[in-house]
Short mmCIF file of C-alpha atoms and ligand atoms in Angstrom, two decimals:
data_model
loop_
_atom_site.label_atom_id
_atom_site.label_comp_id
_atom_site.label_asym_id
_atom_site.label_seq_id
_atom_site.Cartn_x
_atom_site.Cartn_y
_atom_site.Cartn_z
CA MET A 1 -51.28 43.36 -5.25
CA PRO A 2 -50.70 46.98 -4.33
CA GLU A 3 -47.24 48.46 -4.57
CA GLY A 4 -45.46 49.50 -1.41
CA ASP A 5 -46.01 53.15 -2.23
CA THR A 6 -49.81 52.70 -2.44
CA LEU A 7 -49.92 51.33 1.10
CA PHE A 8 -47.50 53.98 2.32
CA ASN A 9 -49.66 56.75 0.84
CA THR A 10 -52.80 55.19 2.34
CA ALA A 11 -51.14 55.17 5.76
CA LEU A 12 -50.09 58.78 5.21
CA ALA A 13 -53.70 59.79 4.48
CA LEU A 14 -55.29 57.83 7.35
CA ARG A 15 -52.75 58.69 10.05
CA PRO A 16 -53.76 62.29 10.85
CA ALA A 17 -57.44 61.30 10.97
CA LEU A 18 -57.04 58.27 13.22
CA VAL A 19 -53.93 58.38 15.41
CA GLY A 20 -54.66 59.45 18.98
CA GLN A 21 -58.40 59.23 18.38
CA PRO A 22 -60.79 56.94 20.25
CA LEU A 23 -63.03 54.88 17.99
CA THR A 24 -66.65 55.96 18.32
CA ALA A 25 -67.96 53.06 16.24
CA VAL A 26 -66.37 49.93 14.81
CA SER A 27 -67.56 47.41 12.28
CA VAL A 28 -65.02 44.91 11.01
CA ARG A 29 -65.65 41.66 9.21
CA ALA A 30 -62.53 39.77 10.21
CA ARG A 31 -61.56 36.19 10.84
CA GLY A 32 -60.41 34.99 14.24
CA MET A 33 -61.23 35.61 17.87
CA TYR A 34 -60.05 39.20 18.32
CA ARG A 35 -62.30 42.24 18.00
CA LEU A 36 -61.77 45.99 18.02
CA ARG A 37 -64.31 47.90 20.09
CA THR A 38 -65.70 51.35 20.68
CA GLY A 39 -63.31 53.35 22.88
CA ASP A 40 -60.16 51.73 21.50
CA VAL A 41 -57.60 54.48 20.85
CA VAL A 42 -55.62 54.28 17.63
CA GLN A 43 -51.90 54.24 18.32
CA SER A 44 -50.42 53.94 14.83
CA VAL A 45 -51.17 53.45 11.15
CA GLU A 46 -48.35 51.86 9.18
CA ALA A 47 -47.65 50.16 5.89
CA VAL A 48 -45.90 46.94 6.88
CA GLY A 49 -44.85 44.96 3.84
CA LYS A 50 -48.06 44.30 1.94
CA PHE A 51 -50.31 45.05 4.92
CA LEU A 52 -51.87 48.24 6.12
CA GLU A 53 -51.66 47.87 9.89
CA ILE A 54 -53.77 49.92 12.32
CA ILE A 55 -52.72 49.33 15.93
CA VAL A 56 -54.83 50.30 18.94
CA GLU A 57 -53.50 50.92 22.44
CA ARG A 58 -54.94 47.64 23.71
CA GLY A 59 -52.18 45.91 21.70
CA LEU A 60 -54.33 44.69 18.86
CA ALA A 61 -53.67 45.26 15.17
CA LEU A 62 -56.17 45.45 12.34
CA ARG A 63 -54.36 44.24 9.23
CA THR A 64 -55.73 44.61 5.75
CA HIS A 65 -54.05 43.09 2.72
CA LEU A 66 -55.52 44.94 -0.25
CA HIS A 67 -54.34 42.65 -3.10
CA MET A 68 -55.75 43.91 -6.45
CA THR A 69 -59.18 45.01 -5.22
CA GLY A 70 -58.99 46.50 -1.74
CA ILE A 71 -58.88 50.19 -0.98
CA TRP A 72 -59.22 52.50 2.03
CA HIS A 73 -61.32 55.65 1.83
CA LEU A 74 -61.56 58.43 4.37
CA TYR A 75 -64.84 60.34 4.69
CA ASP A 76 -66.46 63.03 6.76
CA HIS A 77 -69.53 61.79 8.64
CA ASP A 78 -71.98 63.48 6.30
CA GLU A 79 -70.12 62.55 3.12
CA ARG A 80 -71.58 60.07 0.65
CA TRP A 81 -69.47 56.89 0.21
CA ARG A 82 -67.99 56.43 -3.25
CA ARG A 83 -68.36 52.63 -3.11
CA PRO A 84 -71.33 50.42 -2.19
CA ARG A 85 -71.81 49.82 1.50
CA HIS A 86 -71.92 46.03 1.18
CA LEU A 87 -68.29 46.05 -0.03
CA ALA A 88 -67.09 47.56 3.26
CA ARG A 89 -64.91 45.08 5.16
CA ALA A 90 -63.85 47.47 7.92
CA VAL A 91 -65.40 50.72 9.12
CA LEU A 92 -63.66 52.77 11.82
CA GLU A 93 -65.36 55.92 13.04
CA THR A 94 -63.90 58.74 15.10
CA ASP A 95 -65.44 62.04 16.16
CA HIS A 96 -64.65 63.64 12.83
CA HIS A 97 -64.00 60.89 10.30
CA VAL A 98 -65.09 57.56 8.93
CA ALA A 99 -62.34 55.31 7.52
CA VAL A 100 -63.66 52.53 5.33
CA CYS A 101 -61.80 49.60 3.84
CA PHE A 102 -63.59 48.27 0.76
CA ALA A 103 -63.20 44.88 -0.88
CA ALA A 104 -59.96 43.81 0.80
CA PRO A 105 -59.67 40.03 0.45
CA THR A 106 -57.74 39.75 3.71
CA VAL A 107 -58.86 41.46 6.93
CA GLU A 108 -57.47 40.20 10.22
CA ILE A 109 -57.32 41.32 13.81
CA GLY A 110 -54.60 39.93 16.02
CA PRO A 111 -51.90 40.77 18.55
CA ALA A 112 -49.80 43.73 17.44
CA THR A 113 -46.67 41.60 17.28
CA ASP A 114 -47.06 39.02 14.57
CA ASP A 115 -44.23 36.65 13.70
CA ARG A 116 -45.48 36.38 10.17
CA LEU A 117 -44.51 39.99 9.51
CA ALA A 118 -41.04 39.32 10.85
CA HIS A 119 -40.50 37.14 7.77
CA LEU A 120 -40.79 40.16 5.50
CA GLY A 121 -37.63 41.48 3.95
CA PRO A 122 -36.35 45.04 4.47
CA ASP A 123 -38.86 47.67 3.36
CA LEU A 124 -37.68 49.38 0.19
CA CYS A 125 -39.91 52.39 0.94
CA HIS A 126 -37.65 53.34 3.86
CA ALA A 127 -34.86 55.79 3.11
CA ASP A 128 -32.37 53.82 5.26
CA VAL A 129 -33.20 50.39 3.80
CA ASP A 130 -30.23 48.02 4.04
CA ILE A 131 -29.62 46.67 0.52
CA ASP A 132 -26.84 44.36 1.80
CA THR A 133 -29.44 42.51 3.90
CA VAL A 134 -31.70 42.30 0.87
CA LEU A 135 -28.88 40.78 -1.22
CA THR A 136 -28.10 38.25 1.51
CA ARG A 137 -31.74 37.18 1.45
CA VAL A 138 -31.87 37.10 -2.35
CA ALA A 139 -28.89 34.73 -2.34
CA THR A 140 -31.07 32.20 -0.48
CA ALA A 141 -33.69 32.07 -3.28
CA ALA A 142 -33.73 29.15 -5.71
CA PRO A 143 -31.13 29.85 -8.43
CA THR A 144 -33.55 28.89 -11.23
CA THR A 145 -36.21 31.43 -10.17
CA GLN A 146 -36.86 34.04 -12.83
CA ILE A 147 -35.75 37.49 -11.74
CA ALA A 148 -39.27 38.92 -12.26
CA GLU A 149 -40.54 36.49 -9.60
CA VAL A 150 -37.58 37.14 -7.29
CA LEU A 151 -38.38 40.87 -7.24
CA LEU A 152 -41.97 40.17 -6.15
CA ASP A 153 -40.92 37.92 -3.25
CA GLN A 154 -41.74 40.00 -0.16
CA ARG A 155 -39.60 37.76 2.08
CA LEU A 156 -36.51 39.04 0.26
CA ALA A 157 -37.48 42.72 0.13
CA ALA A 158 -40.84 44.30 0.83
CA GLY A 159 -42.48 46.84 -1.45
CA ILE A 160 -42.16 45.73 -5.08
CA GLY A 161 -45.50 44.93 -6.72
CA ASN A 162 -46.18 44.21 -10.37
CA VAL A 163 -45.79 47.82 -11.54
CA TYR A 164 -42.33 48.31 -10.03
CA LYS A 165 -41.24 44.81 -11.05
CA ASN A 166 -41.65 45.80 -14.69
CA GLU A 167 -40.37 49.35 -14.33
CA VAL A 168 -37.23 48.35 -12.44
CA LEU A 169 -36.31 45.60 -14.90
CA TRP A 170 -36.68 48.05 -17.79
CA ALA A 171 -34.69 50.77 -16.02
CA CYS A 172 -31.85 48.30 -15.39
CA GLU A 173 -32.15 46.72 -18.87
CA VAL A 174 -32.59 43.23 -17.45
CA ASN A 175 -34.69 40.54 -19.15
CA PRO A 176 -37.54 39.52 -16.81
CA PHE A 177 -37.19 35.80 -17.58
CA ARG A 178 -33.51 35.42 -16.71
CA ALA A 179 -32.74 33.00 -13.92
CA LEU A 180 -31.44 34.47 -10.69
CA ALA A 181 -28.22 32.45 -11.07
CA ASP A 182 -27.44 34.32 -14.31
CA ILE A 183 -27.58 37.72 -12.64
CA ASP A 184 -24.40 38.92 -11.00
CA GLU A 185 -24.20 40.72 -7.66
CA PRO A 186 -23.69 44.27 -9.03
CA THR A 187 -26.78 43.87 -11.23
CA ARG A 188 -28.81 42.52 -8.30
CA ARG A 189 -27.74 45.51 -6.24
CA HIS A 190 -28.60 47.87 -9.10
CA LEU A 191 -32.11 46.33 -9.36
CA TYR A 192 -32.94 46.74 -5.67
CA GLU A 193 -31.37 50.18 -5.41
CA THR A 194 -33.44 51.27 -8.41
CA ALA A 195 -36.58 49.81 -6.83
CA ALA A 196 -35.90 51.69 -3.59
CA THR A 197 -35.26 54.93 -5.49
CA GLN A 198 -38.44 54.58 -7.56
CA LEU A 199 -40.64 53.63 -4.59
CA GLN A 200 -39.29 56.41 -2.38
CA ALA A 201 -39.65 58.98 -5.17
CA ASN A 202 -43.36 58.14 -5.33
CA LEU A 203 -44.16 58.46 -1.62
CA GLY A 204 -46.72 61.19 -1.13
CA ARG A 205 -47.15 61.54 -4.89
CA TRP A 206 -50.62 61.25 -6.37
CA LYS A 207 -49.72 59.88 -9.78
CA ARG A 208 -47.06 57.17 -9.97
CA GLN A 209 -44.06 58.07 -12.10
CA THR A 210 -40.83 56.22 -12.82
CA HIS A 211 -39.92 58.03 -16.02
CA PRO A 212 -40.30 61.69 -17.05
CA GLN A 213 -43.22 60.58 -19.26
CA GLY A 214 -44.95 58.50 -16.56
CA LEU A 215 -44.31 54.77 -16.64
CA ALA A 216 -41.79 53.13 -18.95
CA VAL A 217 -43.26 49.71 -19.83
CA TYR A 218 -46.11 48.81 -17.46
CA ASP A 219 -49.40 48.53 -19.38
CA ARG A 220 -47.75 49.88 -22.56
CA ALA A 221 -47.99 46.77 -24.78
CA GLY A 222 -47.54 47.58 -28.46
CA GLN A 223 -46.32 51.11 -27.77
CA GLY A 224 -42.78 52.25 -28.43
CA CYS A 225 -40.01 51.73 -25.88
CA ARG A 226 -39.08 55.09 -24.33
CA ARG A 227 -35.39 54.33 -25.03
CA CYS A 228 -35.28 52.60 -28.42
CA LEU A 229 -38.85 52.82 -29.83
CA THR A 230 -39.11 49.01 -30.19
CA ARG A 231 -42.66 47.80 -29.45
CA ILE A 232 -43.19 46.81 -25.82
CA ARG A 233 -44.18 43.17 -25.44
CA THR A 234 -46.31 41.56 -22.76
CA VAL A 235 -47.09 38.06 -21.57
CA GLU A 236 -49.05 36.47 -18.74
CA HIS A 237 -46.42 35.43 -16.28
CA GLY A 238 -46.13 33.84 -12.84
CA ASP A 239 -49.16 34.08 -10.56
CA ILE A 240 -52.67 34.48 -11.93
CA GLY A 241 -53.45 37.99 -13.11
CA ARG A 242 -49.82 39.02 -13.33
CA ARG A 243 -48.43 40.28 -16.55
CA THR A 244 -44.94 41.16 -17.54
CA TRP A 245 -44.07 43.94 -19.97
CA TRP A 246 -40.63 44.41 -21.44
CA CYS A 247 -38.67 45.82 -24.35
CA PRO A 248 -37.33 42.89 -26.39
CA ASP A 249 -34.46 45.05 -27.60
CA CYS A 250 -33.21 46.82 -24.45
CA GLN A 251 -33.93 43.85 -22.20
CA ARG A 252 -32.48 40.92 -24.10
ZN1 ZN B 301 -36.07 49.47 -25.74
#
């Protein structure tokens, strides 16, 4: 699952190449009855929750959910692709560029207004994100849910993937396995405000950083905590392929 900032930066890179441009060739392997076609003019490129959404003036949206594997590349016409052609799920060509989405597990085309996206929580990548609304939504989650899982729930707040989940919990010195019910309102607010600050600080940045030395706990199992030097621990947690890293001393 990509973090909100990955999608935001992808949108930032694709936007100047696509917006306002008519598509000169289209090849999309998508489910459903809708199709983009040559001549469609790109109206917007946005990161919406976990989706990269490319809307054309005909009112259709191409939505790609990149999960762990998907990625968008932007090429010149004569440039060699850096991934095999058979992995391309969507190829959008304009006069000057070729945008290619590789290996995204979810590629859909549908009407530009989709109710499903309305279920997403406030986007933590936006500078004016309303944390009060986030906290109201968080209060509706099951009280026994572990806080690490709460942070990943995009219906409560959009943008936190597995990297920020771990980094935010470390920054706030909260144990990832605590139940939501055990976490008071000021701590909840601190967690989401920290997430918003970290995500927004990484917009437009090439290398993700949440700590002066890079990342604090993510993928640092066995290394010393950047606060107390205790060895960082890790465990498989929640959904398949998700791991949690934490400092057993700072995050009791
Ligand atoms: Zn520590």
